[in-house]
mmCIF file of C-alpha atoms in Angstrom:
data_model
loop_
_atom_site.group_PDB
_atom_site.id
_atom_site.type_symbol
_atom_site.label_atom_id
_atom_site.label_comp_id
_atom_site.label_asym_id
_atom_site.label_seq_id
_atom_site.Cartn_x
_atom_site.Cartn_y
_atom_site.Cartn_z
ATOM 1 C CA MET S 1 55.546 150.575 65.488
ATOM 2 C CA ALA S 2 56.419 148.151 68.289
ATOM 3 C CA SER S 3 60.023 147.815 69.010
ATOM 4 C CA ALA S 4 61.311 144.350 68.149
ATOM 5 C CA THR S 5 61.707 141.782 70.817
ATOM 6 C CA PRO S 6 65.282 141.500 71.915
ATOM 7 C CA PRO S 7 66.919 137.927 71.923
ATOM 8 C CA ASN S 8 67.101 135.825 74.720
ATOM 9 C CA MET S 9 70.225 136.411 76.214
ATOM 10 C CA ALA S 10 71.903 134.334 78.864
ATOM 11 C CA GLN S 11 73.483 136.164 81.676
ATOM 12 C CA ILE S 12 76.457 134.953 83.348
ATOM 13 C CA VAL S 13 77.655 136.381 86.865
ATOM 14 C CA LEU S 14 81.470 136.589 86.562
ATOM 15 C CA PRO S 15 83.472 135.863 89.786
ATOM 16 C CA PRO S 16 85.369 139.024 91.218
ATOM 17 C CA GLY S 17 88.387 139.850 89.299
ATOM 18 C CA PHE S 18 87.614 137.581 86.307
ATOM 19 C CA THR S 19 87.216 138.735 82.709
ATOM 20 C CA LEU S 20 84.875 136.716 80.431
ATOM 21 C CA GLU S 21 87.701 134.996 78.716
ATOM 22 C CA GLN S 22 89.582 133.989 82.036
ATOM 23 C CA PHE S 23 85.978 132.657 83.131
ATOM 24 C CA LEU S 24 85.449 130.583 80.179
ATOM 25 C CA THR S 25 89.035 129.181 80.405
ATOM 26 C CA LEU S 26 88.425 128.012 84.122
ATOM 27 C CA GLN S 27 85.085 126.378 83.105
ATOM 28 C CA GLY S 28 86.861 124.603 80.414
ATOM 29 C CA GLN S 29 89.391 123.425 83.000
ATOM 30 C CA LEU S 30 86.605 122.282 85.315
ATOM 31 C CA VAL S 31 84.870 120.477 82.797
ATOM 32 C CA THR S 32 88.298 118.566 82.053
ATOM 33 C CA ILE S 33 88.335 117.510 85.640
ATOM 34 C CA ALA S 34 84.812 116.629 85.727
ATOM 35 C CA ILE S 35 85.316 114.211 82.632
ATOM 36 C CA THR S 36 88.144 112.718 84.554
ATOM 37 C CA VAL S 37 86.316 112.085 87.557
ATOM 38 C CA ALA S 38 83.441 110.528 85.689
ATOM 39 C CA VAL S 39 85.713 108.120 83.665
ATOM 40 C CA ALA S 40 87.239 107.178 87.063
ATOM 41 C CA PHE S 41 84.254 106.535 88.399
ATOM 42 C CA GLY S 42 82.867 104.425 85.353
ATOM 43 C CA ILE S 43 86.079 102.084 85.629
ATOM 44 C CA VAL S 44 85.454 101.650 89.261
ATOM 45 C CA ILE S 45 81.869 100.571 88.459
ATOM 46 C CA TRP S 46 82.996 98.476 85.499
ATOM 47 C CA ASP S 47 85.865 96.769 87.869
ATOM 48 C CA TYR S 48 83.321 96.354 90.493
ATOM 49 C CA PHE S 49 80.873 94.262 88.186
ATOM 50 C CA THR S 50 83.912 92.434 86.505
ATOM 51 C CA GLN S 51 84.910 91.152 90.096
ATOM 52 C CA LEU S 52 81.494 90.389 91.299
ATOM 53 C CA PRO S 53 81.277 86.962 90.434
ATOM 54 C CA ASN S 54 84.476 86.353 92.082
ATOM 55 C CA GLU S 55 83.259 88.089 95.209
ATOM 56 C CA ILE S 56 79.956 86.151 95.160
ATOM 57 C CA ALA S 57 81.978 82.946 94.927
ATOM 58 C CA LEU S 58 84.026 84.068 98.164
ATOM 59 C CA TYR S 59 80.659 84.729 100.057
ATOM 60 C CA SER S 60 79.405 81.286 99.227
ATOM 61 C CA ALA S 61 82.552 79.327 100.357
ATOM 62 C CA THR S 62 81.603 76.704 102.621
ATOM 63 C CA ASP S 63 84.653 77.258 104.768
ATOM 64 C CA LYS S 64 83.263 79.693 107.298
ATOM 65 C CA LYS S 65 86.464 80.419 108.804
ATOM 66 C CA ILE S 66 86.827 83.114 106.161
ATOM 67 C CA TRP S 67 84.628 85.499 108.266
ATOM 68 C CA ARG S 68 86.663 85.272 111.529
ATOM 69 C CA ALA S 69 89.687 86.656 109.303
ATOM 70 C CA PRO S 70 89.772 90.454 109.460
ATOM 71 C CA ALA S 71 91.092 90.735 106.236
ATOM 72 C CA THR S 72 87.769 89.513 104.669
ATOM 73 C CA TRP S 73 85.921 92.498 106.258
ATOM 74 C CA PHE S 74 88.659 94.945 105.205
ATOM 75 C CA PHE S 75 88.219 93.529 101.649
ATOM 76 C CA ILE S 76 84.442 93.987 101.658
ATOM 77 C CA ILE S 77 85.186 97.692 102.906
ATOM 78 C CA LEU S 78 87.580 98.208 99.959
ATOM 79 C CA ARG S 79 84.989 97.078 97.544
ATOM 80 C CA TYR S 80 82.417 99.560 98.369
ATOM 81 C CA SER S 81 84.755 102.522 99.771
ATOM 82 C CA GLY S 82 85.905 103.015 96.026
ATOM 83 C CA ILE S 83 82.326 103.838 95.086
ATOM 84 C CA LEU S 84 81.903 105.911 98.173
ATOM 85 C CA ALA S 85 85.007 107.992 97.207
ATOM 86 C CA THR S 86 84.443 108.601 93.491
ATOM 87 C CA LEU S 87 80.353 108.886 93.297
ATOM 88 C CA PRO S 88 80.213 112.021 95.415
ATOM 89 C CA SER S 89 82.945 113.436 93.399
ATOM 90 C CA LEU S 90 80.408 113.825 90.736
ATOM 91 C CA PHE S 91 78.501 116.115 92.526
ATOM 92 C CA PHE S 92 81.144 118.657 93.148
ATOM 93 C CA THR S 93 82.883 118.319 89.883
ATOM 94 C CA SER S 94 79.963 117.631 87.169
ATOM 95 C CA ILE S 95 76.488 118.789 88.411
ATOM 96 C CA GLN S 96 74.781 121.537 90.277
ATOM 97 C CA SER S 97 74.485 120.912 93.943
ATOM 98 C CA GLN S 98 73.389 122.585 97.043
ATOM 99 C CA HIS S 99 75.290 120.031 99.371
ATOM 100 C CA CYS S 100 78.883 120.630 98.050
ATOM 101 C CA GLN S 101 80.311 120.542 101.325
ATOM 102 C CA ALA S 102 78.378 117.257 102.241
ATOM 103 C CA ALA S 103 79.650 115.776 99.068
ATOM 104 C CA VAL S 104 83.433 116.553 99.730
ATOM 105 C CA VAL S 105 83.442 115.233 103.291
ATOM 106 C CA THR S 106 81.728 111.934 101.915
ATOM 107 C CA SER S 107 84.136 111.576 98.994
ATOM 108 C CA GLN S 108 87.309 112.129 101.697
ATOM 109 C CA VAL S 109 85.857 109.457 104.023
ATOM 110 C CA GLY S 110 85.537 107.086 100.934
ATOM 111 C CA ALA S 111 89.220 107.934 100.078
ATOM 112 C CA VAL S 112 90.504 107.321 103.786
ATOM 113 C CA LEU S 113 88.530 103.930 103.849
ATOM 114 C CA VAL S 114 90.039 102.917 100.477
ATOM 115 C CA VAL S 115 93.884 103.741 101.847
ATOM 116 C CA LEU S 116 93.031 101.879 105.215
ATOM 117 C CA SER S 117 91.272 98.899 103.727
ATOM 118 C CA SER S 118 93.882 98.454 101.232
ATOM 119 C CA GLY S 119 96.590 99.140 103.592
ATOM 120 C CA VAL S 120 95.666 96.471 106.084
ATOM 121 C CA ILE S 121 95.396 94.008 103.047
ATOM 122 C CA PHE S 122 98.816 94.672 102.032
ATOM 123 C CA CYS S 123 100.279 94.504 105.693
ATOM 124 C CA TYR S 124 98.691 91.175 105.925
ATOM 125 C CA ARG S 125 100.323 89.976 102.740
ATOM 126 C CA VAL S 126 103.685 91.017 103.915
ATOM 127 C CA PHE S 127 103.274 89.550 107.299
ATOM 128 C CA ALA S 128 102.411 86.123 105.769
ATOM 129 C CA ILE S 129 105.211 86.173 103.196
ATOM 130 C CA TRP S 130 107.579 86.870 106.021
ATOM 131 C CA ASN S 131 106.210 84.339 108.214
ATOM 132 C CA GLY S 132 105.242 86.557 110.907
ATOM 133 C CA SER S 133 108.512 88.140 111.545
ATOM 134 C CA ARG S 134 108.354 90.727 114.399
ATOM 135 C CA ILE S 135 110.863 93.214 112.822
ATOM 136 C CA VAL S 136 108.627 92.948 109.778
ATOM 137 C CA GLN S 137 105.508 93.554 111.428
ATOM 138 C CA ALA S 138 106.719 96.363 113.518
ATOM 139 C CA ALA S 139 108.199 98.120 110.387
ATOM 140 C CA VAL S 140 105.354 97.778 108.255
ATOM 141 C CA SER S 141 102.648 98.562 110.911
ATOM 142 C CA PHE S 142 104.419 101.870 111.791
ATOM 143 C CA MET S 143 104.651 102.895 108.070
ATOM 144 C CA PHE S 144 100.713 102.119 107.792
ATOM 145 C CA LEU S 145 99.863 103.966 110.816
ATOM 146 C CA ALA S 146 101.806 106.960 109.446
ATOM 147 C CA MET S 147 100.246 106.773 106.241
ATOM 148 C CA ILE S 148 96.652 106.734 107.900
ATOM 149 C CA THR S 149 97.511 109.693 110.001
ATOM 150 C CA CYS S 150 98.663 111.824 107.023
ATOM 151 C CA TRP S 151 95.511 110.834 105.073
ATOM 152 C CA VAL S 152 93.247 111.868 107.790
ATOM 153 C CA ALA S 153 94.902 114.961 108.450
ATOM 154 C CA VAL S 154 94.887 116.065 104.778
ATOM 155 C CA ALA S 155 91.205 114.735 104.408
ATOM 156 C CA THR S 156 89.908 117.133 107.116
ATOM 157 C CA GLN S 157 91.363 120.295 105.521
ATOM 158 C CA TYR S 158 89.197 119.767 102.236
ATOM 159 C CA ALA S 159 86.214 122.155 102.052
ATOM 160 C CA ALA S 160 83.881 123.333 99.235
ATOM 161 C CA ILE S 161 81.274 126.261 99.271
ATOM 162 C CA THR S 162 78.295 126.401 97.059
ATOM 163 C CA GLY S 163 78.527 129.134 94.250
ATOM 164 C CA PRO S 164 76.106 130.624 92.083
ATOM 165 C CA PRO S 165 74.557 128.667 89.351
ATOM 166 C CA THR S 166 77.069 127.882 86.362
ATOM 167 C CA PRO S 167 76.267 127.355 82.425
ATOM 168 C CA PHE S 168 77.811 124.083 82.783
ATOM 169 C CA GLY S 169 79.636 121.841 84.987
ATOM 170 C CA SER S 170 79.090 122.194 88.906
ATOM 171 C CA ASN S 171 78.465 125.276 90.831
ATOM 172 C CA CYS S 172 80.579 124.021 93.698
ATOM 173 C CA GLN S 173 83.805 125.974 94.474
ATOM 174 C CA MET S 174 86.599 124.039 96.224
ATOM 175 C CA LEU S 175 88.575 126.207 98.900
ATOM 176 C CA PRO S 176 92.479 126.340 98.544
ATOM 177 C CA ILE S 177 94.020 123.337 100.133
ATOM 178 C CA VAL S 178 96.967 123.701 102.567
ATOM 179 C CA SER S 179 100.374 123.529 101.154
ATOM 180 C CA TRP S 180 101.302 120.323 102.934
ATOM 181 C CA ALA S 181 98.496 118.129 101.398
ATOM 182 C CA PRO S 182 100.982 116.170 99.111
ATOM 183 C CA ILE S 183 102.055 114.434 102.389
ATOM 184 C CA SER S 184 99.189 112.033 102.247
ATOM 185 C CA TYR S 185 100.694 110.621 98.788
ATOM 186 C CA ALA S 186 103.961 111.002 100.189
ATOM 187 C CA SER S 187 103.337 108.717 103.138
ATOM 188 C CA SER S 188 101.412 106.213 100.477
ATOM 189 C CA VAL S 189 104.676 105.938 98.498
ATOM 190 C CA ALA S 190 106.640 105.427 101.587
ATOM 191 C CA PHE S 191 104.281 102.353 102.601
ATOM 192 C CA ASP S 192 104.108 101.027 98.771
ATOM 193 C CA THR S 193 107.970 101.247 98.573
ATOM 194 C CA LEU S 194 108.637 99.431 101.957
ATOM 195 C CA VAL S 195 105.957 96.821 100.799
ATOM 196 C CA VAL S 196 107.559 96.440 97.460
ATOM 197 C CA VAL S 197 110.979 96.065 98.825
ATOM 198 C CA LEU S 198 110.008 93.450 101.566
ATOM 199 C CA THR S 199 108.122 91.578 98.699
ATOM 200 C CA LEU S 200 111.182 91.631 96.429
ATOM 201 C CA ALA S 201 113.578 90.547 99.396
ATOM 202 C CA LYS S 202 111.519 87.448 99.834
ATOM 203 C CA LEU S 203 110.459 86.888 96.100
ATOM 204 C CA HIS S 204 113.801 84.800 95.114
ATOM 205 C CA GLY S 205 113.398 82.497 98.129
ATOM 206 C CA ASN S 206 110.015 81.796 97.578
ATOM 207 C CA LEU S 207 110.275 81.077 94.115
ATOM 208 C CA ALA S 208 113.225 78.877 94.675
ATOM 209 C CA THR S 209 111.198 76.811 97.131
ATOM 210 C CA THR S 210 107.543 76.713 95.464
ATOM 211 C CA LYS S 211 107.572 74.235 92.732
ATOM 212 C CA SER S 212 104.013 74.782 91.705
ATOM 213 C CA ARG S 213 103.715 76.778 88.530
ATOM 214 C CA VAL S 214 100.554 78.102 89.803
ATOM 215 C CA GLY S 215 102.264 79.200 93.159
ATOM 216 C CA LYS S 216 104.954 81.130 91.380
ATOM 217 C CA GLN S 217 102.498 82.979 89.282
ATOM 218 C CA ILE S 218 100.761 84.230 92.275
ATOM 219 C CA TYR S 219 103.681 85.345 93.849
ATOM 220 C CA ARG S 220 104.711 87.261 90.928
ATOM 221 C CA ASP S 221 101.061 88.609 90.542
ATOM 222 C CA ASN S 222 101.351 89.982 94.228
ATOM 223 C CA LEU S 223 104.613 91.655 93.116
ATOM 224 C CA VAL S 224 102.863 93.360 90.103
ATOM 225 C CA TYR S 225 99.804 94.566 92.070
ATOM 226 C CA PHE S 226 102.176 95.946 94.642
ATOM 227 C CA LEU S 227 104.301 97.908 91.917
ATOM 228 C CA LEU S 228 101.194 99.298 89.871
ATOM 229 C CA THR S 229 99.977 100.569 93.266
ATOM 230 C CA ALA S 230 103.241 102.128 94.077
ATOM 231 C CA VAL S 231 103.993 103.599 90.625
ATOM 232 C CA THR S 232 100.508 105.271 90.653
ATOM 233 C CA ASN S 233 100.958 106.723 93.916
ATOM 234 C CA ILE S 234 104.458 108.219 92.799
ATOM 235 C CA THR S 235 103.061 109.574 89.615
ATOM 236 C CA VAL S 236 100.240 111.398 91.541
ATOM 237 C CA LEU S 237 102.607 112.659 94.189
ATOM 238 C CA THR S 238 104.842 114.214 91.294
ATOM 239 C CA ILE S 239 101.825 116.024 89.960
ATOM 240 C CA GLN S 240 100.813 117.076 93.271
ATOM 241 C CA GLY S 241 104.259 118.432 93.907
ATOM 242 C CA LEU S 242 104.249 120.735 90.800
ATOM 243 C CA GLY S 243 104.007 124.645 91.221
ATOM 244 C CA PRO S 244 100.681 126.573 91.726
ATOM 245 C CA ARG S 245 100.385 127.257 87.702
ATOM 246 C CA TYR S 246 99.516 123.314 87.580
ATOM 247 C CA ASP S 247 96.696 123.911 90.225
ATOM 248 C CA MET S 248 94.118 122.810 87.829
ATOM 249 C CA ILE S 249 95.866 119.653 86.633
ATOM 250 C CA LYS S 250 96.316 118.268 90.180
ATOM 251 C CA PRO S 251 92.608 116.965 90.629
ATOM 252 C CA THR S 252 92.526 115.147 87.450
ATOM 253 C CA ALA S 253 95.241 112.787 88.842
ATOM 254 C CA VAL S 254 93.650 112.115 92.088
ATOM 255 C CA PRO S 255 90.861 109.697 91.155
ATOM 256 C CA PHE S 256 93.157 107.290 89.354
ATOM 257 C CA SER S 257 95.060 106.892 92.748
ATOM 258 C CA THR S 258 91.819 105.750 94.276
ATOM 259 C CA LEU S 259 90.835 103.456 91.075
ATOM 260 C CA MET S 260 94.269 101.770 91.274
ATOM 261 C CA THR S 261 94.327 101.097 95.000
ATOM 262 C CA VAL S 262 90.985 99.732 95.054
ATOM 263 C CA THR S 263 91.504 97.466 92.111
ATOM 264 C CA MET S 264 95.100 96.177 93.032
ATOM 265 C CA GLY S 265 94.119 95.777 96.503
ATOM 266 C CA SER S 266 91.079 93.617 95.863
ATOM 267 C CA ARG S 267 92.879 91.474 93.596
ATOM 268 C CA VAL S 268 95.548 90.832 96.137
ATOM 269 C CA PHE S 269 92.857 89.528 98.521
ATOM 270 C CA LEU S 270 90.576 87.747 95.921
ATOM 271 C CA ASN S 271 93.225 85.931 93.762
ATOM 272 C CA LEU S 272 94.838 84.432 96.752
ATOM 273 C CA LYS S 273 91.372 83.340 98.639
ATOM 274 C CA LEU S 274 90.038 81.778 95.290
ATOM 275 C CA PHE S 275 93.056 79.981 94.920
ATOM 276 C CA ASP S 276 92.860 78.603 98.247
ATOM 277 C CA GLN S 277 89.480 77.712 97.720
ATOM 278 C CA ARG S 278 90.585 75.706 94.674
ATOM 279 C CA GLN S 279 93.251 73.985 96.448
ATOM 280 C CA GLN S 280 90.706 72.780 99.200
ATOM 281 C CA ASN S 281 88.542 71.406 96.783
ATOM 282 C CA ALA S 282 91.314 69.755 94.975
ATOM 283 C CA ALA S 283 92.318 68.234 98.716
ATOM 284 C CA ALA S 284 88.811 67.022 98.912
ATOM 285 C CA GLY S 285 88.989 65.225 95.560
ATOM 286 C CA ILE S 286 87.489 67.703 93.101
ATOM 287 C CA PRO S 287 89.476 67.938 90.096
ATOM 288 C CA LEU S 288 91.625 71.182 89.707
ATOM 289 C CA SER S 289 90.751 73.330 86.586
ATOM 290 C CA ILE S 290 94.461 74.353 86.766
ATOM 291 C CA SER S 291 97.047 71.661 88.280
ATOM 292 C CA SER S 292 100.448 72.443 89.154
ATOM 293 C CA HIS S 293 101.248 69.291 87.245
ATOM 294 C CA GLY S 294 98.720 69.477 84.730
ATOM 295 C CA SER S 295 96.530 66.459 85.974
ATOM 296 C CA ASN S 296 92.810 66.554 86.438
ATOM 297 C CA SER S 297 92.975 62.884 87.991
ATOM 298 C CA ASN S 298 90.011 61.412 90.025
ATOM 299 C CA SER S 299 90.494 61.404 93.967
ATOM 300 C CA SER S 300 91.057 58.000 94.415
ATOM 301 C CA GLY S 301 94.159 56.085 95.222
ATOM 302 C CA PRO S 302 97.553 57.440 94.322
ATOM 303 C CA ASN S 303 96.151 60.006 92.508
ATOM 304 C CA ARG S 304 94.460 61.521 95.622
ATOM 305 C CA SER S 305 97.712 61.630 97.662
ATOM 306 C CA LEU S 306 99.742 63.146 94.681
ATOM 307 C CA MET S 307 96.989 65.747 94.610
ATOM 308 C CA HIS S 308 97.014 66.589 98.151
ATOM 309 C CA ALA S 309 100.886 66.636 97.806
ATOM 310 C CA ASN S 310 100.453 69.278 95.087
ATOM 311 C CA VAL S 311 98.300 71.340 97.582
ATOM 312 C CA ILE S 312 100.659 71.532 100.268
ATOM 313 C CA ASP S 313 103.386 72.164 97.802
ATOM 314 C CA VAL S 314 101.643 75.221 96.231
ATOM 315 C CA LYS S 315 100.055 76.387 99.610
ATOM 316 C CA GLY S 316 103.115 75.899 101.834
ATOM 317 C CA PRO S 317 104.771 79.331 101.359
ATOM 318 C CA TYR S 318 101.331 81.318 101.457
ATOM 319 C CA GLU S 319 100.530 80.080 105.259
ATOM 320 C CA ASP S 320 98.627 83.279 106.605
ATOM 321 C CA HIS S 321 99.737 82.661 110.261
ATOM 322 C CA GLY S 322 95.977 83.765 111.449
ATOM 323 C CA TYR S 323 96.140 86.830 109.139
ATOM 324 C CA GLY S 324 93.611 85.675 106.770
ATOM 325 C CA VAL S 325 95.144 86.456 103.588
#
C-alpha cells in the first residue's frame, strides 16, 4: 500500500538563538508596530485630504506676494514630507521587501524634512509675535539649528537589512540604533519648550491689545498647536528613554511625533494665512463670514470704514515683518 501523503507543513527559519516561542512573540510585537505605523499613515492621509480645500484656496489666492514668503514653500514641504516619512515605513514594518535600507533612508529624509519645515514655520511665527526682536531671533534660531543638527545626526544612524521571508509582517530587520538616538527628540522638546515659553510671555499683552474676538481666538489656537507639539515630543522622548526591555515599544511612538508635527505645523500656517485672506476680502468690501463685531454690512460709506478699522484691529498684532506667516 502506498504511504499516505504527508500534510503540507510551513517551514519557518528561526533567527539564531531564538526558540519558536520567542520568535512568535517577536513577530507579534512586530505586527503591533506595523499596525501602529499603518494607523499613523492613515491619519496623515486623512488629515491631508481634510486640509486640501484650504491648501487649494491658498494656492488660488490673488495676492501673489504669498509666493515670495519663504514660509509658504516650507508649508508645502511640510504637507508632503509627512507622507514621505510615513509611507516608506510601511515597507519595512508591514510587507515583504527587498529594499529595506532604501525605505529606511527615505523615511528618515521625510522625518528630517518634517522637523525642518515645521521648525521654520514655528520660528517665523514667534519672530512675528515678538515684532522681530533680535534677542528672540538669536535664541530661537540657535535652538532650531541645534535641533536640525541632532535630527540629521540620528537619522544617519538608522539602518536595516533584508532578512529571510517571514510568515507575516515584514522581512526587514532593523539594526540596533546608537544609544544617544533620543537626543533628536530631546532637541525637539527644547525647541518646542522655548517656543511655548516665548508665546506665553507675549500672550497676555497681545490679548490685552487685541479687541477682536477672532484675533484672540487665533492667538489661543497658536498656543494650543505649540503645546500639543511639545507634549507629543515630551511623551515620545520619555518612551525613547526607557530601558532595553522596552525596545519593542519605542518604535510605536515615533510615527505619532511625525503625525502631530505635520498637523500642528500645517494649521499654524494655514489658519493665519486664510484668516489674512478673509481680512483682505473684508477690506475690499466683501462681507466677512466671521466679523469681530458680528457685522456683514456692505462695503459702502461708514460701514466700509468700520470694516477696514476692524481689519487693522485684528491683523495688527500679527504683522509678519517679512516672515511670511
